[in-house]
XYZ file of C-alpha atoms in Angstrom:
783
model
C 0.278 0.192 0.106
C 2.605 2.292 1.265
C 4.516 1.883 -2.727
C 0.756 2.975 -4.406
C 1.141 5.637 -2.980
C 4.056 6.688 -3.412
C 3.494 5.980 -7.096
C 0.595 7.573 -7.211
C 2.857 10.979 -6.273
C 3.838 10.202 -9.322
C 1.957 9.439 -11.210
C -0.565 12.125 -10.409
C 2.091 14.463 -10.723
C 1.405 14.021 -15.127
C -1.680 16.760 -14.655
C -0.755 20.136 -16.042
C -3.127 22.365 -16.253
C -3.387 26.309 -16.769
C -3.098 29.550 -19.627
C -0.030 30.300 -20.877
C 2.110 32.615 -22.347
C 5.733 31.892 -23.682
C 9.147 34.126 -22.467
C 11.712 32.708 -25.149
C 14.368 34.261 -26.731
C 18.479 33.768 -27.520
C 21.184 34.548 -25.913
C 23.910 35.889 -26.873
C 28.259 36.394 -26.087
C 31.199 38.577 -27.620
C 30.290 39.426 -31.191
C 27.192 38.769 -30.490
C 27.447 34.581 -31.056
C 25.191 32.020 -29.409
C 25.456 30.759 -25.924
C 24.524 27.097 -25.475
C 24.437 26.513 -21.918
C 23.657 29.195 -20.253
C 21.595 29.212 -17.007
C 18.308 30.488 -17.775
C 16.322 31.101 -14.854
C 12.776 32.484 -14.332
C 12.738 32.788 -9.809
C 9.859 33.810 -9.039
C 9.332 29.987 -10.420
C 12.450 28.986 -9.744
C 12.188 27.587 -13.090
C 16.058 26.674 -15.015
C 16.514 25.884 -17.894
C 20.066 26.035 -20.814
C 19.855 28.120 -23.806
C 21.040 24.759 -26.467
C 23.511 25.708 -29.644
C 21.406 28.404 -30.713
C 21.854 29.601 -27.360
C 17.721 29.487 -27.138
C 15.458 28.780 -24.084
C 11.660 29.564 -24.288
C 9.527 28.791 -20.471
C 5.485 28.532 -21.179
C 4.021 30.860 -17.594
C 0.483 31.710 -16.972
C 0.458 35.651 -17.451
C 2.368 37.768 -15.197
C 5.663 40.149 -14.104
C 8.934 37.628 -13.597
C 12.611 37.804 -13.120
C 14.784 36.577 -15.798
C 18.065 36.126 -14.286
C 20.665 34.515 -17.163
C 24.492 33.997 -16.522
C 27.492 32.521 -18.061
C 31.110 30.935 -16.429
C 32.798 32.889 -18.282
C 30.009 36.814 -18.720
C 28.158 38.790 -16.085
C 25.199 37.828 -14.791
C 22.393 39.781 -16.261
C 18.781 40.523 -14.760
C 15.805 41.409 -16.717
C 12.142 42.238 -15.242
C 9.652 41.163 -17.883
C 6.223 41.382 -17.754
C 4.290 38.757 -19.457
C 1.038 38.932 -20.529
C 1.558 37.724 -24.487
C 4.175 35.579 -26.439
C 7.202 37.447 -26.089
C 11.250 37.076 -27.422
C 13.766 38.723 -25.932
C 16.948 38.601 -27.349
C 19.863 39.318 -24.578
C 24.011 39.481 -24.227
C 25.692 39.233 -22.083
C 28.996 40.707 -20.935
C 32.665 38.856 -20.015
C 32.966 38.466 -16.976
C 36.386 39.880 -15.227
C 35.950 37.861 -12.218
C 33.779 34.580 -12.481
C 38.100 32.096 -12.465
C 36.634 31.341 -8.972
C 34.140 29.282 -9.594
C 36.923 27.293 -12.729
C 38.452 25.519 -9.929
C 37.024 22.477 -8.785
C 35.195 21.938 -12.810
C 36.638 18.695 -13.606
C 34.924 16.680 -11.224
C 31.552 18.150 -11.075
C 29.352 16.898 -14.265
C 27.965 19.048 -16.380
C 24.060 18.382 -17.235
C 24.525 17.459 -20.434
C 26.410 14.514 -19.307
C 25.185 11.286 -18.976
C 25.078 10.770 -15.248
C 22.271 10.590 -12.625
C 22.924 13.879 -10.411
C 21.818 16.352 -7.922
C 22.661 19.792 -7.153
C 22.069 21.098 -4.196
C 22.005 24.981 -3.923
C 23.086 26.854 -0.594
C 19.968 28.222 -0.463
C 19.301 24.870 0.541
C 22.201 24.244 2.896
C 21.333 27.211 5.150
C 17.610 26.865 5.255
C 18.231 23.525 7.825
C 21.721 23.774 8.655
C 20.137 24.066 11.922
C 24.034 21.326 13.847
C 23.485 18.183 11.773
C 25.881 16.857 10.317
C 25.819 16.702 6.243
C 24.174 13.057 5.587
C 20.922 14.233 7.661
C 21.460 17.809 4.471
C 20.848 14.973 2.084
C 18.471 12.665 3.835
C 15.801 13.312 0.647
C 17.448 13.672 -2.142
C 17.161 10.083 -4.344
C 18.051 6.277 -2.487
C 19.615 8.225 0.774
C 19.378 6.691 4.081
C 20.824 8.034 7.174
C 21.612 6.712 9.631
C 23.177 8.800 13.918
C 24.718 6.641 16.101
C 24.053 9.024 18.598
C 20.535 9.615 17.640
C 19.620 12.711 16.378
C 22.537 13.688 13.881
C 24.900 15.902 15.492
C 27.977 13.068 16.368
C 28.675 10.683 14.170
C 26.888 9.732 11.258
C 26.663 8.072 8.485
C 24.963 7.777 4.851
C 24.029 4.733 2.134
C 23.171 5.842 -1.839
C 21.526 2.560 -2.918
C 22.707 0.333 0.063
C 26.429 1.350 -0.618
C 27.834 1.133 2.383
C 30.585 4.683 3.114
C 33.647 3.394 2.933
C 32.376 3.359 -1.240
C 31.260 6.720 -1.949
C 34.011 9.275 -3.703
C 33.451 12.422 -0.943
C 36.353 15.526 -2.383
C 36.323 18.247 -0.870
C 36.391 21.193 -3.406
C 38.083 18.581 -5.915
C 40.109 17.380 -3.046
C 40.295 13.512 -2.181
C 38.328 13.708 0.946
C 37.654 9.990 2.249
C 39.979 8.104 4.583
C 42.505 6.652 2.527
C 42.736 3.226 4.736
C 39.290 2.594 6.177
C 37.758 4.339 3.526
C 35.191 6.222 4.828
C 34.509 9.845 5.512
C 33.755 10.889 9.549
C 31.719 13.987 9.167
C 32.217 14.585 12.818
C 36.021 15.961 11.952
C 34.511 18.495 10.290
C 31.244 19.673 12.378
C 29.502 22.226 10.314
C 31.336 22.475 7.052
C 28.092 23.129 6.077
C 27.942 25.975 7.370
C 31.178 26.647 4.801
C 29.405 25.083 1.599
C 28.582 27.484 -1.455
C 27.416 23.695 -3.105
C 26.726 20.159 -2.872
C 27.297 17.429 -5.492
C 26.041 14.002 -6.398
C 26.272 11.571 -9.237
C 24.442 7.620 -8.091
C 26.475 5.641 -9.719
C 29.502 5.291 -11.480
C 30.199 8.576 -12.611
C 32.239 10.174 -13.749
C 35.899 10.340 -13.372
C 37.888 12.064 -9.637
C 40.387 12.447 -7.958
C 40.805 9.782 -5.127
C 39.131 6.794 -4.331
C 37.154 5.064 -7.047
C 32.951 5.285 -6.347
C 31.135 2.326 -6.426
C 27.408 3.882 -5.983
C 28.174 7.259 -5.465
C 30.042 10.755 -5.923
C 30.111 13.829 -3.215
C 31.603 16.989 -3.900
C 31.471 19.703 -1.496
C 32.745 22.981 -3.427
C 33.122 25.131 -0.198
C 32.279 29.148 0.126
C 33.187 31.336 -3.486
C 34.773 35.036 -2.665
C 31.781 37.786 -1.591
C 31.649 40.765 -3.635
C 30.200 42.983 -0.685
C 31.494 42.693 2.842
C 29.070 41.007 5.643
C 29.325 39.985 8.950
C 26.970 37.149 10.342
C 25.550 35.621 13.354
C 23.380 31.793 13.944
C 22.707 30.399 16.974
C 20.305 27.677 16.735
C 19.201 25.402 20.550
C 16.414 22.931 20.547
C 16.616 19.007 21.850
C 18.468 17.195 23.834
C 20.755 20.200 25.256
C 21.452 20.447 21.558
C 23.643 24.393 20.952
C 24.656 26.311 18.034
C 26.931 29.396 18.272
C 28.742 31.016 15.098
C 30.206 33.784 13.864
C 31.147 34.642 10.097
C 31.949 37.173 7.800
C 34.106 38.755 5.008
C 35.934 41.836 3.826
C 34.100 41.974 0.192
C 36.718 42.549 -3.197
C 39.139 44.573 -1.798
C 41.178 46.623 -4.487
C 39.112 44.792 -6.714
C 41.838 41.144 -6.783
C 41.426 40.207 -2.679
C 39.093 38.616 -0.558
C 38.590 36.627 2.892
C 36.310 34.933 4.420
C 35.731 32.523 7.747
C 33.983 31.212 9.611
C 33.993 29.467 12.554
C 30.610 27.698 15.586
C 31.109 25.871 18.219
C 27.726 22.940 19.006
C 27.022 21.068 22.603
C 23.877 18.435 22.594
C 22.987 16.208 25.388
C 22.704 12.584 22.523
C 18.700 10.854 22.201
C 20.764 7.967 23.170
C 21.880 7.839 27.415
C 25.785 9.735 27.415
C 26.496 10.285 23.521
C 27.576 13.686 24.238
C 28.929 15.757 21.218
C 31.111 18.500 22.277
C 32.016 19.283 18.572
C 34.129 22.923 17.150
C 34.881 23.434 13.877
C 36.676 27.164 11.505
C 36.697 28.009 7.674
C 39.144 30.884 6.575
C 40.097 31.830 3.006
C 41.852 33.678 1.382
C 41.639 34.707 -2.235
C 44.073 37.310 -4.798
C 42.310 37.138 -8.370
C 42.756 39.074 -12.238
C 41.899 38.719 -15.468
C 43.311 35.568 -15.212
C 44.223 34.467 -12.510
C 43.556 32.779 -9.654
C 44.919 31.533 -6.760
C 43.073 31.245 -3.197
C 44.595 29.377 0.077
C 41.912 28.061 2.235
C 41.999 25.901 6.103
C 39.393 24.350 7.642
C 38.816 21.498 10.006
C 38.042 20.796 13.471
C 38.025 19.233 17.031
C 35.644 16.504 18.592
C 34.859 14.973 22.009
C 31.716 12.700 21.034
C 30.741 9.677 24.260
C 31.380 6.643 22.577
C 27.510 5.206 21.335
C 28.589 3.262 19.273
C 26.895 -0.200 20.621
C 23.411 -0.614 19.917
C 20.722 -1.717 21.392
C 19.184 -5.576 21.269
C 15.621 -5.885 20.545
C 14.302 -6.368 24.352
C 15.916 -2.786 25.241
C 14.840 -1.230 21.819
C 11.332 -2.342 23.133
C 12.481 -0.934 26.379
C 14.163 1.452 27.589
C 15.377 2.777 23.997
C 18.174 5.196 24.967
C 19.848 2.862 27.083
C 23.788 2.613 26.198
C 26.310 -0.238 26.596
C 29.521 2.338 25.971
C 31.414 2.585 29.202
C 29.864 0.457 31.560
C 31.127 -1.003 34.558
C 29.863 -4.496 35.987
C 29.756 -6.196 39.090
C 31.042 -9.830 39.208
C 27.555 -10.545 38.111
C 28.237 -8.616 34.930
C 24.888 -6.165 36.276
C 26.031 -2.706 35.549
C 26.968 -0.542 38.755
C 28.026 2.912 36.793
C 29.435 4.236 34.193
C 33.133 4.857 33.285
C 32.582 9.229 32.348
C 35.633 9.407 29.377
C 35.119 6.447 27.334
C 34.984 9.046 24.302
C 36.671 9.713 21.288
C 38.410 12.998 20.699
C 40.330 13.978 17.507
C 41.019 17.348 16.100
C 42.090 17.081 11.866
C 43.237 20.133 10.270
C 42.344 19.952 6.385
C 45.052 22.874 4.452
C 44.490 23.315 -0.127
C 45.332 25.851 -2.438
C 44.247 26.615 -5.534
C 46.005 28.406 -7.970
C 43.793 28.445 -11.632
C 44.804 29.902 -14.730
C 42.724 30.877 -17.356
C 44.793 31.154 -21.447
C 41.478 32.159 -22.841
C 37.781 31.594 -23.052
C 38.760 28.195 -24.107
C 41.221 26.878 -21.852
C 41.498 26.750 -18.203
C 44.179 25.089 -16.128
C 44.245 24.705 -12.055
C 47.076 23.442 -9.383
C 45.918 22.489 -6.383
C 48.584 20.761 -3.339
C 46.337 19.409 0.115
C 48.261 18.542 3.663
C 45.438 16.935 6.370
C 46.838 16.402 9.631
C 44.339 13.917 11.799
C 45.508 13.022 15.363
C 42.898 12.161 18.286
C 42.403 8.909 20.106
C 39.456 6.796 21.926
C 39.258 5.265 25.331
C 37.290 3.058 27.550
C 37.656 0.702 30.367
C 37.911 -2.763 29.610
C 37.654 -4.991 32.347
C 38.680 -8.869 33.506
C 41.510 -8.173 30.537
C 44.190 -10.152 29.740
C 48.161 -9.195 30.860
C 49.263 -11.137 27.426
C 46.980 -9.486 25.659
C 48.704 -5.944 26.546
C 52.578 -7.795 26.473
C 52.255 -7.790 30.384
C 53.146 -10.363 32.947
C 51.207 -12.126 35.763
C 52.119 -10.901 38.183
C 51.478 -12.833 42.757
C 49.973 -10.850 44.814
C 49.550 -13.374 48.522
C 50.366 -16.002 46.970
C 48.172 -15.168 44.362
C 48.422 -15.502 40.661
C 46.596 -12.661 39.277
C 47.311 -12.308 35.045
C 43.800 -10.354 34.307
C 43.478 -6.609 34.879
C 40.714 -3.457 35.057
C 42.002 -0.632 32.445
C 41.474 2.386 30.999
C 42.658 1.922 26.841
C 43.979 4.593 24.435
C 44.003 4.307 20.857
C 45.689 6.335 18.928
C 45.296 7.542 15.542
C 47.912 10.183 14.656
C 47.786 10.566 10.231
C 49.742 12.665 7.607
C 47.767 12.842 4.092
C 48.953 14.960 1.390
C 49.377 15.079 -2.219
C 48.990 17.126 -5.564
C 46.332 17.201 -8.286
C 46.194 18.968 -11.596
C 43.660 19.628 -14.372
C 43.243 21.193 -17.514
C 39.904 22.474 -18.812
C 39.215 23.165 -23.068
C 36.426 24.209 -24.645
C 35.903 23.961 -28.650
C 32.637 24.712 -30.210
C 32.303 21.167 -31.132
C 33.115 19.744 -27.700
C 34.950 20.045 -24.104
C 36.881 17.833 -22.464
C 39.758 17.839 -19.102
C 42.269 15.376 -18.295
C 42.726 15.395 -14.345
C 46.230 13.908 -12.729
C 47.047 13.314 -9.109
C 49.405 12.384 -6.598
C 48.814 11.392 -2.698
C 49.914 9.892 0.688
C 48.935 8.916 3.167
C 50.699 8.043 6.453
C 49.081 6.804 9.645
C 50.217 5.717 13.070
C 47.934 3.668 14.528
C 48.927 2.438 18.409
C 48.664 1.322 21.968
C 48.263 2.988 25.872
C 47.127 1.768 28.711
C 46.295 4.918 30.398
C 45.596 2.917 33.764
C 44.647 -0.432 35.298
C 44.238 -2.181 38.356
C 47.051 -3.922 38.557
C 50.026 -2.387 35.652
C 52.063 -5.840 36.171
C 56.142 -5.219 35.163
C 54.190 -1.730 33.172
C 55.235 1.235 32.430
C 54.417 5.084 31.999
C 51.527 5.120 29.105
C 52.869 1.736 28.231
C 52.609 1.054 24.851
C 51.147 -2.475 24.213
C 50.266 -2.216 19.608
C 52.017 0.324 17.109
C 52.046 0.186 12.839
C 51.905 2.170 10.113
C 49.943 2.631 6.690
C 51.873 4.088 4.690
C 49.042 4.376 1.267
C 49.850 6.071 -1.927
C 48.247 6.476 -4.979
C 48.392 7.951 -9.084
C 45.383 8.490 -10.517
C 44.502 10.108 -14.401
C 41.447 10.425 -16.001
C 40.309 11.826 -19.847
C 37.181 12.916 -20.196
C 35.444 14.690 -23.101
C 32.023 15.414 -23.628
C 31.533 14.910 -27.837
C 28.640 17.251 -30.396
C 28.295 14.321 -32.367
C 25.241 17.063 -33.775
C 23.283 19.862 -31.996
C 21.708 17.487 -29.613
C 23.494 14.416 -29.621
C 26.833 14.528 -27.287
C 29.302 11.454 -26.830
C 30.894 11.319 -23.252
C 33.794 9.329 -23.377
C 35.742 9.055 -20.086
C 39.025 6.655 -19.207
C 40.786 6.766 -15.672
C 44.068 4.799 -14.458
C 44.450 4.291 -10.705
C 47.777 2.627 -8.793
C 48.077 2.339 -5.633
C 50.523 1.333 -3.701
C 50.097 -0.534 0.081
C 52.036 -1.196 3.270
C 51.360 -1.765 6.704
C 54.393 -3.122 8.884
C 53.596 -3.594 12.849
C 51.833 -4.392 15.882
C 47.567 -5.282 16.405
C 45.887 -5.998 19.291
C 46.654 -9.006 20.775
C 50.985 -8.582 19.631
C 49.969 -9.035 17.042
C 52.623 -9.077 13.674
C 51.337 -7.940 10.768
C 52.718 -7.341 7.957
C 51.426 -5.979 4.189
C 52.296 -4.819 0.451
C 49.745 -4.412 -1.689
C 49.594 -2.914 -5.717
C 47.671 -2.395 -7.553
C 46.374 -1.415 -11.105
C 42.983 -0.602 -12.971
C 41.787 1.632 -15.562
C 37.965 1.981 -15.479
C 36.734 3.431 -18.746
C 33.117 5.118 -19.427
C 31.343 5.845 -22.571
C 27.381 7.768 -22.938
C 25.215 9.544 -25.194
C 23.065 12.875 -24.047
C 20.453 13.078 -26.912
C 18.612 16.632 -26.498
C 14.656 16.032 -27.986
C 14.558 19.569 -27.515
C 14.431 21.737 -25.174
C 11.399 20.062 -23.052
C 13.061 17.023 -23.612
C 16.529 14.852 -23.631
C 17.401 11.079 -22.202
C 21.234 9.378 -22.217
C 22.588 5.593 -21.682
C 25.910 4.900 -20.509
C 27.855 2.445 -20.080
C 31.202 2.199 -17.170
C 33.475 0.173 -15.433
C 35.294 0.842 -12.754
C 37.270 -1.364 -9.976
C 37.593 -0.280 -5.855
C 40.715 -1.126 -3.964
C 39.798 -4.103 -0.162
C 40.213 -0.876 3.005
C 42.577 -1.418 6.448
C 39.722 -3.538 8.148
C 39.004 -5.575 4.463
C 42.878 -6.707 4.611
C 43.114 -6.934 8.927
C 39.435 -9.248 8.797
C 40.091 -11.855 6.672
C 40.218 -14.894 6.922
C 41.513 -17.381 3.593
C 44.489 -14.541 1.911
C 43.561 -10.878 1.262
C 40.961 -9.517 -0.338
C 40.061 -8.593 -2.919
C 40.030 -5.294 -5.226
C 35.993 -5.380 -6.397
C 34.722 -5.205 -9.962
C 31.533 -2.756 -11.030
C 30.243 -3.101 -14.375
C 27.329 0.259 -14.496
C 25.305 1.032 -17.437
C 22.735 3.797 -16.072
C 19.131 5.136 -18.938
C 17.896 8.445 -18.021
C 15.032 10.828 -18.922
C 14.611 14.560 -17.918
C 11.859 16.329 -18.275
C 11.108 20.021 -17.413
C 8.163 22.725 -18.979
C 6.893 25.684 -16.562
C 5.453 23.512 -14.013
C 5.961 19.765 -14.309
C 9.883 18.757 -13.439
C 10.639 15.419 -14.011
C 13.534 12.621 -14.109
C 13.819 8.613 -14.434
C 17.252 7.036 -14.128
C 17.085 2.295 -14.636
C 20.774 1.474 -13.327
C 22.315 -1.672 -13.569
C 25.156 -2.180 -11.306
C 26.579 -5.730 -12.143
C 29.340 -6.908 -9.289
C 32.600 -9.356 -8.867
C 33.856 -9.151 -5.089
C 31.751 -7.117 -4.322
C 32.613 -6.318 -0.916
C 28.897 -5.985 1.163
C 28.509 -5.257 4.527
C 27.909 -8.763 6.585
C 25.962 -6.991 9.344
C 28.876 -8.578 11.977
C 30.988 -5.702 13.273
C 34.353 -6.106 15.535
C 35.007 -6.142 19.364
C 35.522 -2.133 18.801
C 31.552 -1.193 16.327
C 34.358 -1.565 12.392
C 31.516 -3.098 9.959
C 33.079 -6.155 8.426
C 32.691 -6.823 5.394
C 33.759 -9.858 2.799
C 33.676 -10.730 -1.227
C 30.493 -12.418 -2.261
C 31.563 -13.309 -5.888
C 28.336 -12.128 -7.433
C 26.003 -9.744 -7.130
C 24.183 -6.818 -9.145
C 21.794 -3.951 -7.768
C 18.792 -3.063 -10.748
C 17.060 -0.108 -10.135
C 15.056 2.537 -11.052
C 14.917 6.383 -9.361
C 11.711 8.705 -10.740
C 11.398 12.048 -8.837
C 9.735 15.007 -9.946
C 8.869 18.229 -8.915
C 4.944 20.192 -9.545
C 4.391 23.789 -8.418
C 0.793 24.654 -8.676
C 1.320 28.037 -8.304
C 3.032 30.848 -6.254
C 1.992 29.578 -3.055
C 1.795 25.294 -3.284
C 5.060 23.117 -4.891
C 5.758 19.233 -4.655
C 8.397 17.641 -5.139
C 9.299 14.439 -4.998
C 11.583 11.056 -5.670
C 10.575 6.872 -5.256
C 13.606 4.949 -5.252
C 12.284 1.311 -6.588
C 15.276 -1.610 -6.546
C 16.700 -5.318 -6.598
C 19.404 -6.138 -4.739
C 21.317 -9.348 -4.949
C 23.413 -11.929 -4.131
C 24.030 -14.391 -7.261
C 25.568 -16.690 -4.322
C 27.072 -16.143 -0.583
C 28.508 -19.074 1.326
C 29.016 -18.533 5.174
C 29.934 -20.043 7.864
C 28.652 -21.133 9.857
C 30.278 -22.814 13.321
C 33.666 -24.032 11.471
C 31.350 -25.212 8.584
C 30.437 -23.998 4.982
C 26.787 -23.011 3.809
C 25.816 -21.893 1.099
C 23.245 -19.099 0.306
C 21.312 -18.826 -3.091
C 19.214 -15.499 -4.551
C 19.762 -13.540 -1.064
C 19.252 -9.984 -0.862
C 22.480 -7.509 0.353
C 22.607 -6.616 3.444
C 21.609 -2.812 4.373
C 19.376 -2.200 0.785
C 16.089 -1.288 0.963
C 14.444 -2.348 -1.838
C 11.671 0.620 -1.808
C 13.446 4.584 -0.441
C 11.307 7.451 -1.107
C 10.959 10.954 -0.003
C 8.563 13.650 -0.778
C 8.986 17.488 0.290
C 5.816 19.336 -0.084
C 6.092 23.320 0.428
C 3.577 27.057 1.482
C 4.082 29.943 0.833
C 1.795 31.957 2.442
C 3.530 35.676 1.768
C 6.853 35.538 -0.118
C 8.797 35.682 3.165
C 7.640 32.725 5.279
C 8.526 28.977 3.278
C 6.419 26.020 5.185
C 7.955 22.319 4.098
C 6.231 19.192 4.917
C 8.582 16.448 4.586
C 8.369 13.000 4.917
C 10.852 9.904 4.032
C 10.576 6.438 3.749
C 13.360 3.255 3.677
C 11.440 -0.035 3.165
C 12.432 -3.506 4.942
C 16.792 -3.841 5.081
C 18.343 -7.535 6.235
C 21.020 -7.461 8.419
C 23.283 -9.709 7.331
C 22.842 -11.736 4.117
C 22.127 -15.003 5.259
C 17.842 -12.308 5.552
C 16.935 -14.296 8.604
C 14.369 -13.464 10.178
C 15.923 -12.073 13.110
C 18.363 -9.715 10.715
C 15.129 -7.770 9.443
C 15.105 -3.589 10.311
C 11.542 -2.090 9.511
C 10.884 -0.757 7.356
C 9.583 3.174 8.508
C 7.819 6.810 7.974
C 8.930 9.685 9.336
C 7.117 13.837 9.101
C 9.289 16.017 9.418
C 8.884 19.841 9.642
C 11.043 22.316 7.806
C 9.503 26.288 8.659
C 11.908 29.203 7.330
C 11.326 33.028 7.674
C 12.968 35.857 6.911
C 13.151 39.524 7.318
C 14.937 42.829 6.254
C 15.830 46.343 8.027
C 17.212 49.490 8.468
C 19.284 47.481 11.690
C 20.408 44.686 9.259
C 21.063 43.177 6.189
C 19.485 40.009 6.541
C 17.821 37.922 9.279
C 16.374 34.336 9.302
C 14.165 32.110 12.057
C 14.813 28.679 11.397
C 12.428 25.207 12.804
C 12.663 22.172 12.245
C 10.405 19.179 14.088
C 11.261 16.470 13.134
C 9.426 13.161 13.484
C 6.685 15.206 14.208
C 4.413 11.493 15.208
C 6.881 10.763 17.269
C 7.929 7.091 15.004
C 9.902 5.104 17.691
C 12.266 2.929 14.617
C 15.894 2.081 14.343
C 17.911 3.272 10.164
C 20.585 0.889 11.681
C 21.641 -2.367 12.974
C 24.277 -5.540 13.756
C 24.191 -8.645 13.979
C 25.856 -10.458 16.720
C 26.096 -13.491 15.345
C 22.555 -14.355 15.137
C 21.232 -12.192 17.449
C 20.355 -8.349 16.755
C 21.327 -5.082 17.158
C 19.904 -1.079 17.199
C 20.454 1.914 17.050
C 17.251 3.387 18.061
C 16.739 6.816 16.976
C 15.217 10.031 17.860
C 11.317 10.264 18.237
C 9.586 13.777 18.062
C 12.418 16.801 18.681
C 12.815 19.891 17.579
C 15.780 22.624 16.472
C 14.906 26.213 15.901
C 18.042 28.998 14.906
C 18.047 32.700 13.923
C 21.091 33.881 11.849
C 21.274 37.897 11.709
C 23.872 38.853 8.871
C 25.431 43.322 8.980
């Protein structure tokens, strides 16, 4: 019934009615040459088109007054007031821009609208509207195929995101084109860069293999963040927010504007604290972002520094089914047990304490309006630990000797340990971007190195044995070097038909040497080389309809945990063959997109549902598997006050054959569903604007049932859930300030009890409960 309801949403959107007039025109640039790809926006209706090869566009709208905004990255933006009481045609000539170089810095990794890629772009205004302290995944949860989760239950602290059922380790993330995934774990820990959303200009998600980027391969999606562009005018802003679970956020932001027509400096600082929905799942997050820019007619030099310091109480244990039903906020982390293993208290510093600082230097040179060169260097320094109280630990696991007290041999102790990570990640990237009358060509090359030092220390023990101060019980170093290059192009075969080609190579050298927990030596050496080809066609039937088709192959290396947890030699690299086909339609009231995909894997590293003793998810190769799906997106604007948008993802995600080790016996399961891959994911947003400066959005999110185990045993089923939120934004101007906005976000307004994630401990399921009804309210004032 729920699937049927979701489908009816999209069928209902196909009905449109209204008296319309035509606003059409032609956009030209220098020498009155037609500009293709210029962005034409009707601001009142939030309708956007790109001009065709002849520079033409056309909107069909209800009679009225409109603001037409025309922009192109090589030209100055122009706004035109239009009174449309009958069909009109406009000739619009844009003037060359002298201050637009900054935007070309990350073009090498982003998909353009004429690439055959399933993509979604999130603008700064959409990010700001709901940025009240929650991490990036929760700001993206209504996008197609997205499932998010929070260890603390409310979106602050450790959060996760999956797209098309793909785990975070297989999603390629870049920030300003710089690789952002941790090279060893391949995950992105958003908690390490808290409130990065406040410094984000836009976010692009490409589903499927997508276009080539720098860093690890995309195995289901890639996500690129672009930080704030320089501001033409000086400003200062303050932001504060508060909400449930003693959540508070404070931030300041400012810019010098453009100084002497060449220089600009921007900064942002914030602090967010929260107790979390789960017991003791507190978060104390500090963040910063500063940038400096120099630009002239042909050059842009931009330096960026950002990062954060997080202290979060651990909440990665979840709860069993009985506790979920009776006491869902219970947290096992830090529990102190008596001799009968009954909880008598909790250790007060069972925390994750980590700081990460990022430094980027970008340079762009514009030789002419066709040819750009982009160079960048980067360095990331991360250091910190997580601290744990442990009971009845064996001396031998920590390199300690048994002791004798009053004739009794003691070989166990209670202790507090810290597991440290101290790492450096650095490298350089380069790209060239050339546009001709028939094509767009990009070459990219990067080289990166990661040095990760892992070590453990005992900081307290009931029985210290022969330990020393800060006794170190393991240490190993992981060094990962990578070289990555690609060449991609969009070639115009005819004015309507474009050919997309993309070839990427990746070379990875990974070495680990030292000891790991339990005094176990570990030496690893692996060298991998991948070639990843892509090809596609993009066809513009007319200004309303576009279709595309693409095929791609990509490979991805195992991560550190895959190597460490492997029980039968080295894990194998993954291989993916991805086929995508899509259709886009847009008129003045209705926008529809449909994408069909088939992702066929060999040796996919899938989540098993099991975790290590420190909460890390375990993955393993599963031979042949597939993800086949349909993604629908639609938006309908009834009038200036009411609009609707939504998406629906239907998929079949299967292991052809899954072999499980059950009590030492290998058992084969055929045609099972891939763990953590719901077959139905949907979202809907109903927007009401009673006044020009007031916007109310009713937001629904549905995630179908999923298994936490590839055997699909009944106990591993994670039930479906449907959650409704409400977002209210109010903007006001005054003679005392430039702009002010009030935001109120009501989450889970019907107090749904649900878990968005979990794991299996043997055959016993554990769940991560998410918060019931809660709220966040914020105020931002710009001077």
